[in-house]
CSV table of C-alpha atoms in Angstrom, one decimal:
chain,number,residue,atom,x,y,z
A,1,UNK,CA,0.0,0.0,0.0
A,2,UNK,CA,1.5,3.4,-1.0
A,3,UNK,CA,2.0,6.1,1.8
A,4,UNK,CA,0.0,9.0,1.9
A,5,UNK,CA,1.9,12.0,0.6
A,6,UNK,CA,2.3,15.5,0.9
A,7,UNK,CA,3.0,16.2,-3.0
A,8,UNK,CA,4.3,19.7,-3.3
A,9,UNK,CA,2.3,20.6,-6.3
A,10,UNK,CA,-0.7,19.9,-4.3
A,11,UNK,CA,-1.3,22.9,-2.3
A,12,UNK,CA,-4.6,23.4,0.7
A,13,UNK,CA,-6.1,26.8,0.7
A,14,UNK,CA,-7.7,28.4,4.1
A,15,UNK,CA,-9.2,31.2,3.2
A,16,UNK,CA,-10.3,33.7,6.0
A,17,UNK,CA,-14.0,33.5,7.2
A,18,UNK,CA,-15.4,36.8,9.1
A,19,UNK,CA,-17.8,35.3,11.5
A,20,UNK,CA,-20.7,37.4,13.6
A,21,UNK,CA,-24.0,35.7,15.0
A,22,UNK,CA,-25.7,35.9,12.0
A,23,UNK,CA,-22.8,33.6,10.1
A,24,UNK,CA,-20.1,34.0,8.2
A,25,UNK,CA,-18.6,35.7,5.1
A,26,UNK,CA,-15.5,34.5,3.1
A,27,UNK,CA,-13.6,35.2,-0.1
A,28,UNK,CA,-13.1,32.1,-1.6
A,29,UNK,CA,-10.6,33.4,-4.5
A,30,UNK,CA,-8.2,35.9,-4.7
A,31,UNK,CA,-5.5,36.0,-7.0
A,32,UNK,CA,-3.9,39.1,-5.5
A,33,UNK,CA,-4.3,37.2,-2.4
A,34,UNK,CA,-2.5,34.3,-3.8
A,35,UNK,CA,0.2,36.3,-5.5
A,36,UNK,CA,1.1,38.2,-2.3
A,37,UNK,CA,1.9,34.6,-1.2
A,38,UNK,CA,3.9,33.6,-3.8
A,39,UNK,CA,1.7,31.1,-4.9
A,40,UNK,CA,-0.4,32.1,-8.1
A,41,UNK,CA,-2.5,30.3,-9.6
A,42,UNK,CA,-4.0,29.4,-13.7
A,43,UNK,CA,-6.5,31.6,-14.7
A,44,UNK,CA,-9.7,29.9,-14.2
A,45,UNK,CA,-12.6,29.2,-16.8
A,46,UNK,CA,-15.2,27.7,-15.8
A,47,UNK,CA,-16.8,26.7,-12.9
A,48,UNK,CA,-18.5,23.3,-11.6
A,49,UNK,CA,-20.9,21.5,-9.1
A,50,UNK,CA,-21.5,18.4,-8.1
A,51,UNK,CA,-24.0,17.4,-5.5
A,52,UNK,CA,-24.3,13.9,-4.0
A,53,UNK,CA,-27.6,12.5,-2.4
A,54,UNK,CA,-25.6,9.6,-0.3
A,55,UNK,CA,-23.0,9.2,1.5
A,56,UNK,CA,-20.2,7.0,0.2
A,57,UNK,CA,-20.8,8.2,-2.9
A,58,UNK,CA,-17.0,8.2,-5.0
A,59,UNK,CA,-16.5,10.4,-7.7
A,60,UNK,CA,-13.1,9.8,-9.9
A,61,UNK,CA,-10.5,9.1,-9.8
A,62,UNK,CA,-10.4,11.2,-13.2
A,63,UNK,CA,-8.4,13.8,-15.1
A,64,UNK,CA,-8.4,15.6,-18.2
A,65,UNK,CA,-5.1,15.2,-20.4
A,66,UNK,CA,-3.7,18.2,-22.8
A,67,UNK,CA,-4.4,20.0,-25.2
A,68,UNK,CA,-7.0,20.7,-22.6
A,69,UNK,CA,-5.7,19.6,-19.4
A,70,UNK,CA,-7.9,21.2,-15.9
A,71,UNK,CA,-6.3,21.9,-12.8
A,72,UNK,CA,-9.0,22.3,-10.0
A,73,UNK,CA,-9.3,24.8,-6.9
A,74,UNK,CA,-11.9,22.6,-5.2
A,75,UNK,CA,-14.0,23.1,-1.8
A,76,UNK,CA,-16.9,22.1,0.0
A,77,UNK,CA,-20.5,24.2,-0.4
A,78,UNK,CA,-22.3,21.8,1.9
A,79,UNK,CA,-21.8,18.7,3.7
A,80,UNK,CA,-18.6,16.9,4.3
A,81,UNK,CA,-16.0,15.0,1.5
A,82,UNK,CA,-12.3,13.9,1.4
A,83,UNK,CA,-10.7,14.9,-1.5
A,84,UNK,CA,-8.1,13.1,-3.4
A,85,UNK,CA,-5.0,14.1,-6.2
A,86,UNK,CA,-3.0,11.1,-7.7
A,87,UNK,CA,0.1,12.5,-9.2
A,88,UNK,CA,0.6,10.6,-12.6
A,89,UNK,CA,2.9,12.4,-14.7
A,90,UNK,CA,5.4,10.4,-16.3
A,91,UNK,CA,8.7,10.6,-14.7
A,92,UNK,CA,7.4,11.9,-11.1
A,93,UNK,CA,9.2,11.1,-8.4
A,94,UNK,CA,5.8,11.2,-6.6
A,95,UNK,CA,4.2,8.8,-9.6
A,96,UNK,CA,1.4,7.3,-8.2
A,97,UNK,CA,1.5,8.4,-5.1
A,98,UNK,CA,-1.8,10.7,-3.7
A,99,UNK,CA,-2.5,13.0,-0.7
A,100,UNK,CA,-6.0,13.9,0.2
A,101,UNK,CA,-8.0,16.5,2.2
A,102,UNK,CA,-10.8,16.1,4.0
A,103,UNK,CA,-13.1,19.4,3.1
A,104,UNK,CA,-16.5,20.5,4.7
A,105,UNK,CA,-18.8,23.6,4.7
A,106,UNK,CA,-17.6,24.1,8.5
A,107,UNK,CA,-13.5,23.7,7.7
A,108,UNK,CA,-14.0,26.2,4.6
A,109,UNK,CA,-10.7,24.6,3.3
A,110,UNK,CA,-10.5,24.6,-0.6
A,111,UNK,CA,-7.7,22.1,-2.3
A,112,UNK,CA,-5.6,23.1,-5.8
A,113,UNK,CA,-5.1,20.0,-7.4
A,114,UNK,CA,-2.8,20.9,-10.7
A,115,UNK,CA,-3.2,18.9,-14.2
A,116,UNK,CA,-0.6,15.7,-14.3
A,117,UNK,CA,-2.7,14.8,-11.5
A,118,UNK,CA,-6.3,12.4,-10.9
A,119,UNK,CA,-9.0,14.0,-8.6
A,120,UNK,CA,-11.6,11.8,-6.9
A,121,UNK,CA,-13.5,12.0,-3.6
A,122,UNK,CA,-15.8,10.7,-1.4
A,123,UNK,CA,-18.9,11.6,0.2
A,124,UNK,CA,-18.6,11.5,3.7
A,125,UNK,CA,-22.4,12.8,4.4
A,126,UNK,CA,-25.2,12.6,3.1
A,127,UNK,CA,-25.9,16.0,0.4
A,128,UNK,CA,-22.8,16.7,-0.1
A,129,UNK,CA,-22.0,19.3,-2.5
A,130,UNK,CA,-18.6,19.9,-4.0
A,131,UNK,CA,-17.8,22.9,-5.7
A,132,UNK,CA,-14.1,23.6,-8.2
A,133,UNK,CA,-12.7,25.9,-10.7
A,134,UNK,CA,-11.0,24.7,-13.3
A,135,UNK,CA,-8.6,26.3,-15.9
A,136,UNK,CA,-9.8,24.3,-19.1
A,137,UNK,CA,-12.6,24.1,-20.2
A,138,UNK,CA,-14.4,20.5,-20.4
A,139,UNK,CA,-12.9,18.3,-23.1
A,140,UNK,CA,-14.8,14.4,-23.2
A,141,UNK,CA,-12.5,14.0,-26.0
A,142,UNK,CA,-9.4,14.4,-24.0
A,143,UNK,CA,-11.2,12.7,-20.3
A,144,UNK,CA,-10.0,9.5,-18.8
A,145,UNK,CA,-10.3,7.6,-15.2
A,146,UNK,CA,-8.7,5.3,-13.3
A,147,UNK,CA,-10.3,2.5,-10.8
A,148,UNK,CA,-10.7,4.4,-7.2
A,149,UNK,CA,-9.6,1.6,-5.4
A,150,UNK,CA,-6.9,0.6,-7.6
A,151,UNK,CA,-4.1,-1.6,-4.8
A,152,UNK,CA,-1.2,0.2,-6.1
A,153,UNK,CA,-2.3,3.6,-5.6
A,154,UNK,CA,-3.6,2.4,-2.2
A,155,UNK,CA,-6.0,5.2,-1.3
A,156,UNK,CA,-7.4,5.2,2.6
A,157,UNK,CA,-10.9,6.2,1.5
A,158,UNK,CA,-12.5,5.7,5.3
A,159,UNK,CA,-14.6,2.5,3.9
A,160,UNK,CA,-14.7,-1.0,2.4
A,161,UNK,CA,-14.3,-0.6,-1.8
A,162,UNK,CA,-17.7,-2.7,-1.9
A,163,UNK,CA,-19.7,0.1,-0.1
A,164,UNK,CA,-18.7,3.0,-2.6
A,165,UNK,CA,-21.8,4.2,-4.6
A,166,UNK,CA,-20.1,4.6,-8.1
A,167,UNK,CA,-21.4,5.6,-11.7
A,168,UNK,CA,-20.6,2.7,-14.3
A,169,UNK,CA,-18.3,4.6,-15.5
A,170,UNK,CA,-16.1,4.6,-12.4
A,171,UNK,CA,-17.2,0.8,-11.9
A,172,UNK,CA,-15.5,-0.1,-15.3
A,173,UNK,CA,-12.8,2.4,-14.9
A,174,UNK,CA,-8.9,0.7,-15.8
A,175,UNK,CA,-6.0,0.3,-13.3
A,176,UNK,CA,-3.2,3.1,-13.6
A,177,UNK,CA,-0.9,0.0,-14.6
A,178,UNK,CA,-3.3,0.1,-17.8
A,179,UNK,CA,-3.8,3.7,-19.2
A,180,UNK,CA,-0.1,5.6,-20.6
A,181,UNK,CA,-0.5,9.2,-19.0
A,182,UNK,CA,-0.6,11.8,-21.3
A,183,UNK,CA,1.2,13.6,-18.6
A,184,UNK,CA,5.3,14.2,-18.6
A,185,UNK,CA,7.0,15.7,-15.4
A,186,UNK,CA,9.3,18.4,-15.7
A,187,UNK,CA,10.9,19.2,-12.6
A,188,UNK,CA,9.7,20.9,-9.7
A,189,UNK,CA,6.9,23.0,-10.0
């Protein structure tokens, strides 16, 4: 079983919540923000949501490869998830290793996950909603998978593989010994 990683490419966001008795207010993005850190960011194009009634429900592991390949800023409207980036760029020192987050409307904690990498996650609760940017736009052409609970990546997703609530596509989806990455690393990011 691999190790969970910290992969440097991988970064977790905090942004700052403003909290009174009424609730709270946050800015979720800020690229000024992010370049005062040193830490910019793509530009982002679009935009997604995904909303899952159950919980258990696993979404990826999936990535989109060039000429349209999406890094996502991810975070959690609603419920709770743990979030998941594969690196599997070609040559990586980190190949096939992952690192996950767990997110939630109460942490407010957002996740970059950069393109070389897969994205997945799991639902943790019930009406979960995940929410990411993404700096391509969406490609099926250029979209592939690979199997969640695939042994040599080794991913602790919290439950038993037969449990997960998966599309067919997921369900059918190859071992990463089985697809050639369209992705090439080229040093440190």
């Amino acid at each position: 079983m691999q190790k969970r990683e910290h992969l440097t490419e991988v970064m977790s966001l905090s942004p700052k919540r403003f909290t009174d008795d009424r609730g709270f207010f946050c800015e979720t993005w800020s690229k000024r923000a992010l370049e005062k850190l040193g830490r910019p960011l793509p530009e982002f194009v679009q935009d997604n949501q995904s909303f899952s009634y159950e919980k258990n429900t696993v979404r990826g592991l999936h990535f989109q490869g060039p000429p349209h390949a999406q890094g996502k800023l991810v975070r959690c409207g609603r419920g709770r998830l743990f979030d998941v980036a594969v690196d599997i760029r070609i040559g990586s020192p980190n190949f096939g290793k992952w690192y996950g987050r767990e997110l939630s409307s109460e942490n407010g904690e957002q996740f970059w996950i950069p393109a070389g990498f897969l994205h997945g996650f799991i639902s943790r609760e019930p009406n979960t909603e995940i929410i990411y940017k993404c700096t391509a736009h969406y490609a099926p052409e250029c979209e592939g998978a690979v199997r969640f609970d695939d042994p040599k990546i080794g991913i602790d997703w919290g439950i038993d593989p037969v449990d997960a609530i998966l599309s067919d596509r997921d369900a059918s989806a190859p071992f990463l010994r089985d697809i050639l990455s369209p992705f090439h690393y080229v040093g440190a990011a």
